PDB file of C-alpha atoms in Angstrom:
ATOM      1  CA  ILE A 265      60.277 198.684 113.171  1.00 49.00           C
ATOM      2  CA  LYS A 266      56.734 199.841 113.508  1.00 48.00           C
ATOM      3  CA  GLU A 267      56.163 203.535 113.904  1.00 46.00           C
ATOM      4  CA  ARG A 268      53.210 204.823 115.847  1.00 45.00           C
ATOM      5  CA  ALA A 269      51.323 208.016 115.109  1.00 40.00           C
ATOM      6  CA  ARG A 270      53.674 210.955 114.886  1.00 41.00           C
ATOM      7  CA  GLY A 271      53.322 213.753 117.388  1.00 39.00           C
ATOM      8  CA  ALA A 272      52.384 211.486 120.267  1.00 41.00           C
ATOM      9  CA  GLY A 273      54.506 211.592 123.387  1.00 43.00           C
ATOM     10  CA  ALA A 274      57.022 214.151 124.599  1.00 47.00           C
ATOM     11  CA  VAL A 275      58.644 216.698 122.326  1.00 45.00           C
ATOM     12  CA  GLY A 276      61.591 215.181 120.466  1.00 51.00           C
ATOM     13  CA  GLN A 277      60.694 211.698 121.606  1.00 54.00           C
ATOM     14  CA  SER A 278      60.050 209.220 118.808  1.00 60.00           C
ATOM     15  CA  ASN A 279      57.521 206.492 119.436  1.00 69.00           C
ATOM     16  CA  TRP A 280      58.380 203.164 117.871  1.00 73.00           C
ATOM     17  CA  THR A 281      58.375 199.576 118.933  1.00 84.00           C
ATOM     18  CA  VAL A 282      60.934 196.849 118.437  1.00 87.00           C
ATOM     19  CA  PRO A 283      59.252 193.757 116.980  1.00 91.00           C
ATOM     20  CA  ASN A 284      59.310 190.620 119.096  1.00 94.00           C
ATOM     21  CA  ALA A 285      61.387 187.650 117.906  1.00 95.00           C
ATOM     22  CA  LYS A 286      58.548 185.931 116.018  1.00 97.00           C
ATOM     23  CA  ASP A 287      57.488 189.115 114.209  1.00 96.00           C
ATOM     24  CA  PHE A 288      61.119 189.975 113.440  1.00 95.00           C
ATOM     25  CA  LEU A 289      61.686 186.547 111.906  1.00 96.00           C
ATOM     26  CA  ASP A 290      58.432 186.794 109.926  1.00 97.00           C
ATOM     27  CA  ILE A 291      59.453 190.211 108.552  1.00 96.00           C
ATOM     28  CA  ILE A 292      62.863 188.968 107.403  1.00 97.00           C
ATOM     29  CA  LEU A 293      61.662 185.669 105.927  1.00 97.00           C
ATOM     30  CA  SER A 294      58.768 187.367 104.152  1.00 97.00           C
ATOM     31  CA  LYS A 295      61.191 189.861 102.599  1.00 97.00           C
ATOM     32  CA  THR A 296      63.484 187.003 101.527  1.00 97.00           C
ATOM     33  CA  GLN A 297      60.566 185.177  99.925  1.00 97.00           C
ATOM     34  CA  ARG A 298      59.494 188.301  98.010  1.00 97.00           C
ATOM     35  CA  LYS A 299      62.945 189.439  96.842  1.00 97.00           C
ATOM     36  CA  THR A 300      64.626 186.163  95.828  1.00 96.00           C
ATOM     37  CA  PRO A 301      63.671 183.476  93.294  1.00 93.00           C
ATOM     38  CA  THR A 302      61.353 180.825  94.704  1.00 93.00           C
ATOM     39  CA  VAL A 303      61.158 177.986  92.176  1.00 93.00           C
ATOM     40  CA  ILE A 304      63.654 175.159  91.689  1.00 92.00           C
ATOM     41  CA  HIS A 305      63.058 172.757  88.832  1.00 92.00           C
ATOM     42  CA  LYS A 306      63.766 169.052  88.983  1.00 92.00           C
ATOM     43  CA  GLY A 307      66.396 169.095  86.219  1.00 94.00           C
ATOM     44  CA  TYR A 308      68.693 171.714  87.794  1.00 94.00           C
ATOM     45  CA  ALA A 309      72.306 170.687  88.365  1.00 96.00           C
ATOM     46  CA  ILE A 310      73.396 170.396  91.992  1.00 96.00           C
ATOM     47  CA  ALA A 311      75.688 173.430  91.592  1.00 97.00           C
ATOM     48  CA  ARG A 312      72.743 175.557  90.473  1.00 96.00           C
ATOM     49  CA  ILE A 313      70.592 174.343  93.366  1.00 96.00           C
ATOM     50  CA  ARG A 314      73.407 175.115  95.800  1.00 97.00           C
ATOM     51  CA  GLN A 315      73.781 178.605  94.282  1.00 97.00           C
ATOM     52  CA  PHE A 316      70.004 179.126  94.599  1.00 96.00           C
ATOM     53  CA  TYR A 317      69.997 178.366  98.336  1.00 97.00           C
ATOM     54  CA  MET A 318      73.250 180.230  99.030  1.00 98.00           C
ATOM     55  CA  ARG A 319      71.698 183.329  97.497  1.00 97.00           C
ATOM     56  CA  LYS A 320      68.713 182.985  99.830  1.00 98.00           C
ATOM     57  CA  VAL A 321      70.939 182.456 102.888  1.00 98.00           C
ATOM     58  CA  LYS A 322      73.150 185.452 102.055  1.00 98.00           C
ATOM     59  CA  PHE A 323      70.136 187.677 101.381  1.00 98.00           C
ATOM     60  CA  THR A 324      68.545 186.619 104.687  1.00 98.00           C
ATOM     61  CA  SER A 325      71.800 187.251 106.548  1.00 98.00           C
ATOM     62  CA  GLN A 326      72.126 190.735 105.052  1.00 98.00           C
ATOM     63  CA  SER A 327      68.476 191.491 105.851  1.00 97.00           C
ATOM     64  CA  PHE A 328      69.010 190.502 109.507  1.00 97.00           C
ATOM     65  CA  HIS A 329      72.085 192.727 109.663  1.00 98.00           C
ATOM     66  CA  ASP A 330      70.300 195.692 108.049  1.00 97.00           C
ATOM     67  CA  LYS A 331      67.215 195.434 110.270  1.00 95.00           C
ATOM     68  CA  LEU A 332      69.209 195.032 113.504  1.00 95.00           C
ATOM     69  CA  SER A 333      71.439 197.972 112.521  1.00 95.00           C
ATOM     70  CA  GLU A 334      68.349 200.083 111.859  1.00 92.00           C
ATOM     71  CA  ILE A 335      66.934 199.231 115.299  1.00 90.00           C
ATOM     72  CA  LEU A 336      70.227 200.054 117.028  1.00 90.00           C
ATOM     73  CA  GLU A 337      70.600 203.367 115.168  1.00 90.00           C
ATOM     74  CA  GLN A 338      67.072 204.472 116.068  1.00 87.00           C
ATOM     75  CA  PHE A 339      67.309 203.384 119.688  1.00 84.00           C
ATOM     76  CA  PRO A 340      67.715 206.427 121.976  1.00 81.00           C
ATOM     77  CA  LYS A 341      71.239 207.032 123.211  1.00 83.00           C
ATOM     78  CA  LEU A 342      71.536 207.422 126.992  1.00 82.00           C
ATOM     79  CA  ASP A 343      73.589 210.614 126.639  1.00 84.00           C
ATOM     80  CA  GLU A 344      70.831 212.231 124.570  1.00 83.00           C
ATOM     81  CA  ILE A 345      67.932 211.409 126.911  1.00 84.00           C
ATOM     82  CA  HIS A 346      66.696 214.192 129.167  1.00 83.00           C
ATOM     83  CA  PRO A 347      67.688 213.554 132.821  1.00 84.00           C
ATOM     84  CA  PHE A 348      63.994 213.439 133.738  1.00 86.00           C
ATOM     85  CA  TYR A 349      63.619 210.205 131.733  1.00 78.00           C
ATOM     86  CA  GLY A 350      66.987 208.727 132.750  1.00 65.00           C
TER      87      GLY A 350
END
């Protein structure tokens, strides 16, 4: 989630944007690449290779969950929006 300059907009209104699908995917995959091992050597046993990729898949899955949860938590709730904006 990208935050814009604070203080802009109405009082109590946060200004942030939800990334589009391509940016969202880039954010998650970039994080996965940075936070998990990236090198597999030719002599690794198949079990170790499988473990390597399962770790990446699980990390990516958790990152998607965390980022989507963050977006949903920060999204304004209809009951909390001033009637003027509703």
